[in-house]
mmCIF file of C-alpha atoms in Angstrom:
data_model
loop_
_atom_site.group_PDB
_atom_site.id
_atom_site.type_symbol
_atom_site.label_atom_id
_atom_site.label_comp_id
_atom_site.label_asym_id
_atom_site.label_seq_id
_atom_site.Cartn_x
_atom_site.Cartn_y
_atom_site.Cartn_z
ATOM 1 C CA MET P 1 5.323 -8.299 36.917
ATOM 2 C CA ILE P 2 7.981 -5.686 37.570
ATOM 3 C CA PHE P 3 9.859 -6.818 34.442
ATOM 4 C CA LEU P 4 6.737 -6.273 32.357
ATOM 5 C CA LEU P 5 6.058 -2.826 33.800
ATOM 6 C CA PRO P 6 8.276 -0.801 31.369
ATOM 7 C CA HIS P 7 6.702 -2.548 28.371
ATOM 8 C CA LEU P 8 3.227 -2.090 29.824
ATOM 9 C CA VAL P 9 3.818 1.626 30.385
ATOM 10 C CA LEU P 10 5.122 2.116 26.838
ATOM 11 C CA PHE P 11 2.246 0.084 25.407
ATOM 12 C CA CYS P 12 -0.315 2.179 27.266
ATOM 13 C CA ALA P 13 1.429 5.471 26.429
ATOM 14 C CA PHE P 14 1.968 4.889 22.713
ATOM 15 C CA MET P 15 -0.731 2.349 21.772
ATOM 16 C CA LEU P 16 -3.677 1.965 24.125
ATOM 17 C CA PHE P 17 -4.252 5.587 25.168
ATOM 18 C CA PRO P 18 -3.926 7.040 21.613
ATOM 19 C CA VAL P 19 -6.293 4.397 20.215
ATOM 20 C CA VAL P 20 -8.939 4.898 22.903
ATOM 21 C CA GLY P 21 -8.425 8.679 22.886
ATOM 22 C CA SER P 22 -8.809 9.032 19.112
ATOM 23 C CA PHE P 23 -11.932 6.859 19.204
ATOM 24 C CA LEU P 24 -13.516 9.108 21.839
ATOM 25 C CA LEU P 25 -12.311 12.150 19.889
ATOM 26 C CA SER P 26 -14.294 10.963 16.858
ATOM 27 C CA PHE P 27 -17.473 11.786 18.818
ATOM 28 C CA THR P 28 -16.365 15.342 19.575
ATOM 29 C CA GLN P 29 -15.743 18.697 17.916
ATOM 30 C CA TRP P 30 -12.231 20.052 18.618
ATOM 31 C CA ASP P 31 -9.909 22.468 16.805
ATOM 32 C CA LEU P 32 -6.788 21.719 18.930
ATOM 33 C CA ILE P 33 -7.148 25.010 20.856
ATOM 34 C CA GLY P 34 -10.726 25.526 22.066
ATOM 35 C CA ASP P 35 -12.930 23.426 24.286
ATOM 36 C CA ILE P 36 -13.920 19.911 23.303
ATOM 37 C CA GLU P 37 -17.620 19.605 22.450
ATOM 38 C CA TRP P 38 -19.427 16.242 22.457
ATOM 39 C CA VAL P 39 -21.354 15.795 19.176
ATOM 40 C CA GLY P 40 -22.171 12.088 19.304
ATOM 41 C CA SER P 41 -22.192 10.179 16.026
ATOM 42 C CA SER P 42 -22.762 13.273 13.859
ATOM 43 C CA HIS P 43 -19.289 13.009 12.260
ATOM 44 C CA TYR P 44 -20.005 9.480 11.052
ATOM 45 C CA VAL P 45 -23.355 10.612 9.620
ATOM 46 C CA ALA P 46 -21.670 13.614 7.977
ATOM 47 C CA LEU P 47 -19.129 11.346 6.284
ATOM 48 C CA LEU P 48 -21.936 9.553 4.453
ATOM 49 C CA ASN P 49 -23.059 12.873 2.956
ATOM 50 C CA ASP P 50 -19.558 14.237 2.319
ATOM 51 C CA ALA P 51 -19.093 14.254 -1.469
ATOM 52 C CA VAL P 52 -15.331 14.752 -1.114
ATOM 53 C CA PHE P 53 -15.020 11.752 1.205
ATOM 54 C CA VAL P 54 -16.980 9.601 -1.254
ATOM 55 C CA GLU P 55 -14.644 10.696 -4.061
ATOM 56 C CA VAL P 56 -11.446 10.007 -2.112
ATOM 57 C CA PHE P 57 -12.920 6.672 -0.968
ATOM 58 C CA TRP P 58 -13.337 5.550 -4.594
ATOM 59 C CA ASN P 59 -9.871 6.899 -5.420
ATOM 60 C CA THR P 60 -8.494 4.697 -2.625
ATOM 61 C CA ILE P 61 -10.355 1.671 -3.978
ATOM 62 C CA TYR P 62 -9.048 2.471 -7.479
ATOM 63 C CA PHE P 63 -5.481 2.682 -6.139
ATOM 64 C CA THR P 64 -5.857 -0.618 -4.248
ATOM 65 C CA VAL P 65 -7.542 -2.600 -7.029
ATOM 66 C CA VAL P 66 -4.914 -1.591 -9.594
ATOM 67 C CA SER P 67 -1.713 -1.407 -7.565
ATOM 68 C CA VAL P 68 -2.037 -4.555 -5.429
ATOM 69 C CA PRO P 69 -2.482 -7.231 -8.174
ATOM 70 C CA ILE P 70 0.079 -5.633 -10.487
ATOM 71 C CA GLY P 71 2.566 -5.157 -7.670
ATOM 72 C CA ILE P 72 2.205 -8.756 -6.465
ATOM 73 C CA CYS P 73 2.546 -10.246 -9.962
ATOM 74 C CA LEU P 74 5.636 -8.184 -10.781
ATOM 75 C CA SER P 75 7.189 -9.006 -7.401
ATOM 76 C CA LEU P 76 6.651 -12.725 -7.969
ATOM 77 C CA VAL P 77 8.124 -12.627 -11.474
ATOM 78 C CA LEU P 78 11.108 -10.697 -10.169
ATOM 79 C CA ALA P 79 11.594 -13.105 -7.266
ATOM 80 C CA VAL P 80 11.533 -16.113 -9.595
ATOM 81 C CA ALA P 81 14.083 -14.415 -11.864
ATOM 82 C CA LEU P 82 16.351 -13.530 -8.935
ATOM 83 C CA ASN P 83 16.100 -17.044 -7.501
ATOM 84 C CA GLN P 84 18.256 -18.384 -10.326
ATOM 85 C CA LYS P 85 21.928 -19.185 -9.981
ATOM 86 C CA ILE P 86 23.358 -16.447 -12.162
ATOM 87 C CA ARG P 87 26.481 -14.334 -11.860
ATOM 88 C CA GLY P 88 26.099 -11.147 -9.805
ATOM 89 C CA ILE P 89 22.780 -12.248 -8.329
ATOM 90 C CA LYS P 90 23.437 -10.467 -5.008
ATOM 91 C CA PHE P 91 24.004 -7.179 -6.805
ATOM 92 C CA TYR P 92 20.670 -7.485 -8.636
ATOM 93 C CA ARG P 93 18.832 -8.311 -5.408
ATOM 94 C CA VAL P 94 20.301 -5.250 -3.686
ATOM 95 C CA ALA P 95 19.551 -3.057 -6.692
ATOM 96 C CA TYR P 96 15.877 -4.031 -6.776
ATOM 97 C CA PHE P 97 15.546 -3.611 -2.998
ATOM 98 C CA LEU P 98 17.202 -0.178 -2.996
ATOM 99 C CA PRO P 99 13.975 1.827 -3.686
ATOM 100 C CA VAL P 100 12.387 0.329 -0.534
ATOM 101 C CA ILE P 101 14.954 1.965 1.737
ATOM 102 C CA SER P 102 15.177 5.179 -0.294
ATOM 103 C CA SER P 103 13.650 8.364 1.020
ATOM 104 C CA MET P 104 10.168 8.980 -0.372
ATOM 105 C CA VAL P 105 11.115 12.633 -0.873
ATOM 106 C CA ALA P 106 14.042 11.648 -3.095
ATOM 107 C CA VAL P 107 11.852 9.155 -4.953
ATOM 108 C CA ALA P 108 9.176 11.818 -5.519
ATOM 109 C CA VAL P 109 11.723 14.287 -6.903
ATOM 110 C CA ILE P 110 13.086 11.706 -9.369
ATOM 111 C CA TRP P 111 9.643 10.600 -10.551
ATOM 112 C CA GLN P 112 8.427 14.196 -10.899
ATOM 113 C CA TRP P 113 11.306 14.687 -13.313
ATOM 114 C CA ILE P 114 10.425 11.465 -15.145
ATOM 115 C CA TYR P 115 6.809 12.648 -15.485
ATOM 116 C CA ASN P 116 7.729 16.225 -16.470
ATOM 117 C CA PRO P 117 5.757 17.052 -19.654
ATOM 118 C CA GLU P 118 8.587 19.102 -21.230
ATOM 119 C CA TYR P 119 11.855 17.361 -20.411
ATOM 120 C CA GLY P 120 10.763 14.181 -18.603
ATOM 121 C CA LEU P 121 11.939 10.703 -19.573
ATOM 122 C CA PHE P 122 8.473 9.258 -20.273
ATOM 123 C CA ASN P 123 7.402 11.909 -22.719
ATOM 124 C CA PHE P 124 10.821 11.795 -24.407
ATOM 125 C CA LEU P 125 10.455 8.038 -24.994
ATOM 126 C CA LEU P 126 6.895 8.531 -26.246
ATOM 127 C CA SER P 127 8.035 11.277 -28.628
ATOM 128 C CA VAL P 128 10.564 8.851 -30.145
ATOM 129 C CA VAL P 129 7.646 6.715 -31.387
ATOM 130 C CA GLY P 130 5.601 9.767 -32.411
ATOM 131 C CA ILE P 131 3.277 10.008 -29.396
ATOM 132 C CA ASP P 132 2.626 13.260 -27.535
ATOM 133 C CA GLY P 133 2.775 12.367 -23.867
ATOM 134 C CA PRO P 134 0.274 13.869 -21.431
ATOM 135 C CA ASN P 135 0.958 16.225 -18.569
ATOM 136 C CA TRP P 136 1.059 13.285 -16.180
ATOM 137 C CA LEU P 137 0.780 14.865 -12.749
ATOM 138 C CA SER P 138 -1.520 17.709 -13.825
ATOM 139 C CA SER P 139 -4.037 15.527 -15.653
ATOM 140 C CA GLU P 140 -7.152 14.261 -13.870
ATOM 141 C CA THR P 141 -6.911 11.099 -16.008
ATOM 142 C CA TRP P 142 -3.211 10.341 -15.610
ATOM 143 C CA ALA P 143 -2.329 11.618 -12.119
ATOM 144 C CA MET P 144 -3.551 8.499 -10.300
ATOM 145 C CA PRO P 145 -1.936 6.001 -12.734
ATOM 146 C CA ALA P 146 1.320 7.944 -12.364
ATOM 147 C CA ILE P 147 1.109 7.648 -8.567
ATOM 148 C CA ILE P 148 0.275 3.945 -8.821
ATOM 149 C CA LEU P 149 3.316 3.304 -11.020
ATOM 150 C CA THR P 150 5.589 5.163 -8.604
ATOM 151 C CA SER P 151 4.169 3.267 -5.612
ATOM 152 C CA ILE P 152 4.655 -0.092 -7.311
ATOM 153 C CA TRP P 153 8.260 0.787 -8.187
ATOM 154 C CA LYS P 154 8.918 1.941 -4.616
ATOM 155 C CA GLY P 155 7.467 -1.148 -2.933
ATOM 156 C CA ILE P 156 8.206 -3.959 -5.364
ATOM 157 C CA GLY P 157 11.513 -4.814 -3.698
ATOM 158 C CA PHE P 158 9.892 -5.587 -0.340
ATOM 159 C CA ASN P 159 7.387 -8.053 -1.772
ATOM 160 C CA MET P 160 10.111 -9.518 -3.976
ATOM 161 C CA LEU P 161 12.192 -10.243 -0.869
ATOM 162 C CA ILE P 162 9.256 -12.015 0.830
ATOM 163 C CA PHE P 163 8.582 -14.105 -2.274
ATOM 164 C CA LEU P 164 12.291 -14.883 -2.589
ATOM 165 C CA ALA P 165 12.322 -16.249 0.967
ATOM 166 C CA GLY P 166 9.245 -18.330 0.144
ATOM 167 C CA LEU P 167 10.824 -19.710 -3.030
ATOM 168 C CA GLN P 168 13.993 -20.711 -1.212
ATOM 169 C CA GLY P 169 11.872 -22.568 1.347
ATOM 170 C CA ILE P 170 10.469 -24.947 -1.277
ATOM 171 C CA PRO P 171 12.383 -28.273 -1.120
ATOM 172 C CA ASP P 172 14.210 -29.266 -4.318
ATOM 173 C CA ASN P 173 12.786 -32.799 -4.228
ATOM 174 C CA TYR P 174 9.407 -31.465 -5.415
ATOM 175 C CA TYR P 175 11.034 -30.116 -8.574
ATOM 176 C CA GLU P 176 13.082 -33.319 -9.000
ATOM 177 C CA ALA P 177 9.878 -35.359 -8.827
ATOM 178 C CA ALA P 178 8.273 -33.041 -11.378
ATOM 179 C CA ASP P 179 11.319 -33.473 -13.663
ATOM 180 C CA LEU P 180 10.919 -37.264 -13.467
ATOM 181 C CA ASP P 181 7.297 -36.839 -14.566
ATOM 182 C CA GLY P 182 8.472 -34.757 -17.536
ATOM 183 C CA ALA P 183 6.914 -31.478 -16.354
ATOM 184 C CA SER P 184 7.847 -28.333 -18.247
ATOM 185 C CA MET P 185 9.012 -25.127 -16.541
ATOM 186 C CA VAL P 186 5.537 -23.613 -16.837
ATOM 187 C CA GLN P 187 3.918 -26.753 -15.379
ATOM 188 C CA LYS P 188 6.370 -26.779 -12.476
ATOM 189 C CA PHE P 189 5.608 -23.118 -11.802
ATOM 190 C CA LEU P 190 1.836 -23.618 -11.933
ATOM 191 C CA HIS P 191 1.617 -26.940 -10.065
ATOM 192 C CA VAL P 192 4.573 -26.796 -7.665
ATOM 193 C CA THR P 193 5.747 -23.221 -7.101
ATOM 194 C CA LEU P 194 2.412 -21.390 -6.911
ATOM 195 C CA PRO P 195 0.650 -23.868 -4.566
ATOM 196 C CA LEU P 196 3.620 -24.079 -2.204
ATOM 197 C CA LEU P 197 3.878 -20.277 -2.212
ATOM 198 C CA ALA P 198 0.227 -19.906 -1.146
ATOM 199 C CA PRO P 199 0.995 -18.882 2.487
ATOM 200 C CA THR P 200 3.587 -16.377 1.270
ATOM 201 C CA THR P 201 1.205 -14.981 -1.341
ATOM 202 C CA PHE P 202 -1.496 -14.664 1.308
ATOM 203 C CA PHE P 203 0.834 -12.705 3.602
ATOM 204 C CA VAL P 204 1.996 -10.433 0.777
ATOM 205 C CA THR P 205 -1.608 -9.794 -0.283
ATOM 206 C CA ILE P 206 -2.704 -8.877 3.246
ATOM 207 C CA MET P 207 0.210 -6.480 3.743
ATOM 208 C CA SER P 208 -0.170 -4.955 0.273
ATOM 209 C CA VAL P 209 -3.882 -4.263 0.755
ATOM 210 C CA ILE P 210 -3.306 -2.679 4.159
ATOM 211 C CA ASN P 211 -0.477 -0.515 2.810
ATOM 212 C CA SER P 212 -2.497 0.535 -0.232
ATOM 213 C CA PHE P 213 -5.368 1.727 1.947
ATOM 214 C CA GLN P 214 -2.875 3.785 3.934
ATOM 215 C CA VAL P 215 -1.068 5.377 0.998
ATOM 216 C CA PHE P 216 -0.266 9.020 1.755
ATOM 217 C CA ASP P 217 3.310 10.187 1.210
ATOM 218 C CA THR P 218 3.368 9.469 -2.534
ATOM 219 C CA VAL P 219 0.144 11.413 -3.046
ATOM 220 C CA TYR P 220 1.136 14.272 -0.758
ATOM 221 C CA LEU P 221 4.584 14.754 -2.293
ATOM 222 C CA MET P 222 3.793 14.241 -5.977
ATOM 223 C CA THR P 223 0.383 15.809 -6.580
ATOM 224 C CA GLY P 224 -0.966 17.066 -3.249
ATOM 225 C CA GLY P 225 -4.144 15.160 -4.115
ATOM 226 C CA GLY P 226 -4.738 17.135 -7.309
ATOM 227 C CA PRO P 227 -5.623 18.197 -9.822
ATOM 228 C CA GLY P 228 -8.911 18.825 -8.075
ATOM 229 C CA ARG P 229 -9.432 15.683 -6.017
ATOM 230 C CA SER P 230 -8.475 13.256 -8.770
ATOM 231 C CA SER P 231 -5.542 11.703 -6.895
ATOM 232 C CA SER P 232 -6.566 12.379 -3.297
ATOM 233 C CA VAL P 233 -7.064 9.322 -1.070
ATOM 234 C CA ILE P 234 -8.639 8.779 2.342
ATOM 235 C CA VAL P 235 -5.480 9.304 4.398
ATOM 236 C CA HIS P 236 -4.646 12.475 2.469
ATOM 237 C CA TYR P 237 -8.148 13.883 3.122
ATOM 238 C CA LEU P 238 -7.847 12.788 6.757
ATOM 239 C CA TYR P 239 -4.549 14.676 7.069
ATOM 240 C CA GLN P 240 -6.090 17.811 5.573
ATOM 241 C CA ASN P 241 -9.013 17.721 8.004
ATOM 242 C CA ALA P 242 -6.749 17.182 11.014
ATOM 243 C CA PHE P 243 -3.810 19.502 10.319
ATOM 244 C CA GLU P 244 -5.036 22.016 7.737
ATOM 245 C CA TYR P 245 -8.717 22.473 8.682
ATOM 246 C CA PHE P 246 -8.146 21.549 12.382
ATOM 247 C CA LYS P 247 -11.221 19.301 12.500
ATOM 248 C CA MET P 248 -9.716 16.722 14.825
ATOM 249 C CA GLY P 249 -13.015 15.001 15.634
ATOM 250 C CA TYR P 250 -14.001 14.669 11.969
ATOM 251 C CA ALA P 251 -10.533 13.389 11.059
ATOM 252 C CA SER P 252 -10.690 10.827 13.891
ATOM 253 C CA ALA P 253 -14.058 9.578 12.639
ATOM 254 C CA MET P 254 -12.528 9.210 9.181
ATOM 255 C CA ALA P 255 -9.618 7.241 10.656
ATOM 256 C CA TYR P 256 -12.004 4.750 12.259
ATOM 257 C CA VAL P 257 -13.990 4.363 9.059
ATOM 258 C CA LEU P 258 -10.693 3.548 7.338
ATOM 259 C CA PHE P 259 -9.823 1.109 10.116
ATOM 260 C CA PHE P 260 -13.098 -0.774 9.684
ATOM 261 C CA LEU P 261 -12.635 -0.860 5.906
ATOM 262 C CA VAL P 262 -9.194 -2.426 6.281
ATOM 263 C CA PHE P 263 -10.533 -4.791 8.954
ATOM 264 C CA ILE P 264 -13.404 -5.967 6.712
ATOM 265 C CA PHE P 265 -11.099 -6.508 3.718
ATOM 266 C CA THR P 266 -8.662 -8.449 5.912
ATOM 267 C CA ILE P 267 -11.436 -10.667 7.312
ATOM 268 C CA ILE P 268 -12.652 -11.396 3.765
ATOM 269 C CA GLN P 269 -9.140 -12.392 2.715
ATOM 270 C CA PHE P 270 -8.744 -14.702 5.736
ATOM 271 C CA TRP P 271 -12.118 -16.274 4.939
ATOM 272 C CA ARG P 272 -11.159 -16.845 1.303
ATOM 273 C CA HIS P 273 -7.787 -18.255 2.328
ATOM 274 C CA LYS P 274 -9.387 -20.783 4.694
ATOM 275 C CA LYS P 275 -11.599 -22.060 1.891
ATOM 276 C CA LYS P 276 -8.554 -22.955 -0.185
ATOM 277 C CA SER P 277 -6.180 -25.834 0.363
ATOM 278 C CA VAL P 278 -3.166 -25.037 2.499
ATOM 279 C CA TYR P 279 0.025 -26.813 1.508
#
């Protein structure tokens, strides 16, 4: 027991107490300085009638629905390409993983330049083919797609690495048997690679959905949630309530609503995964 004590103390200090404390805080009114006032479930009721929360909720769903499938598909394609025996393969793997370990601040600065309406790379390329590019980060229509593209680019290397590990775990004799049956590359991918990658794909999907619901730094650094609320997401609105408006109780209630959303989506994915065959 004495050997477990340091771990138990750290777990209670940094996990258990903050979780229980923030849950209790969601039933109170507190501005970080004054007295704490018990308000019951009024914050949760207020969230249902908060038009801004509803808007950022749908923005979060929009971000998740678009970024997760595209990010997973691109990661898988990249992993398959980088699983080939080609010259300089280690360099390419490192190059594609580099954005994952890069500072989000540095990434935001680079992509703000790329999206710049006057001298950015995107609008320059569009002008070459005669198209006037939009003001990406200042447009209510294009701000969220711009953030989604940046997020996919930043995180694609991580998912690629997971898929790459999954691909290298598939025994060669499956492909040799498929070759004997005369299967084409596409048939081997559809009937050998994809089914045997099902556990890996499931893990990547779970992690991608959780991360997409928690997106914050990209939004905060690139658009600040604007213009208006067009690119604001739940965590960004939560941060504003906690550290700009000093509504700690309201922000805590929002955090637990987000937790239950992620929990429900995760349960649904586990349920769907159990219904499918596991190889």
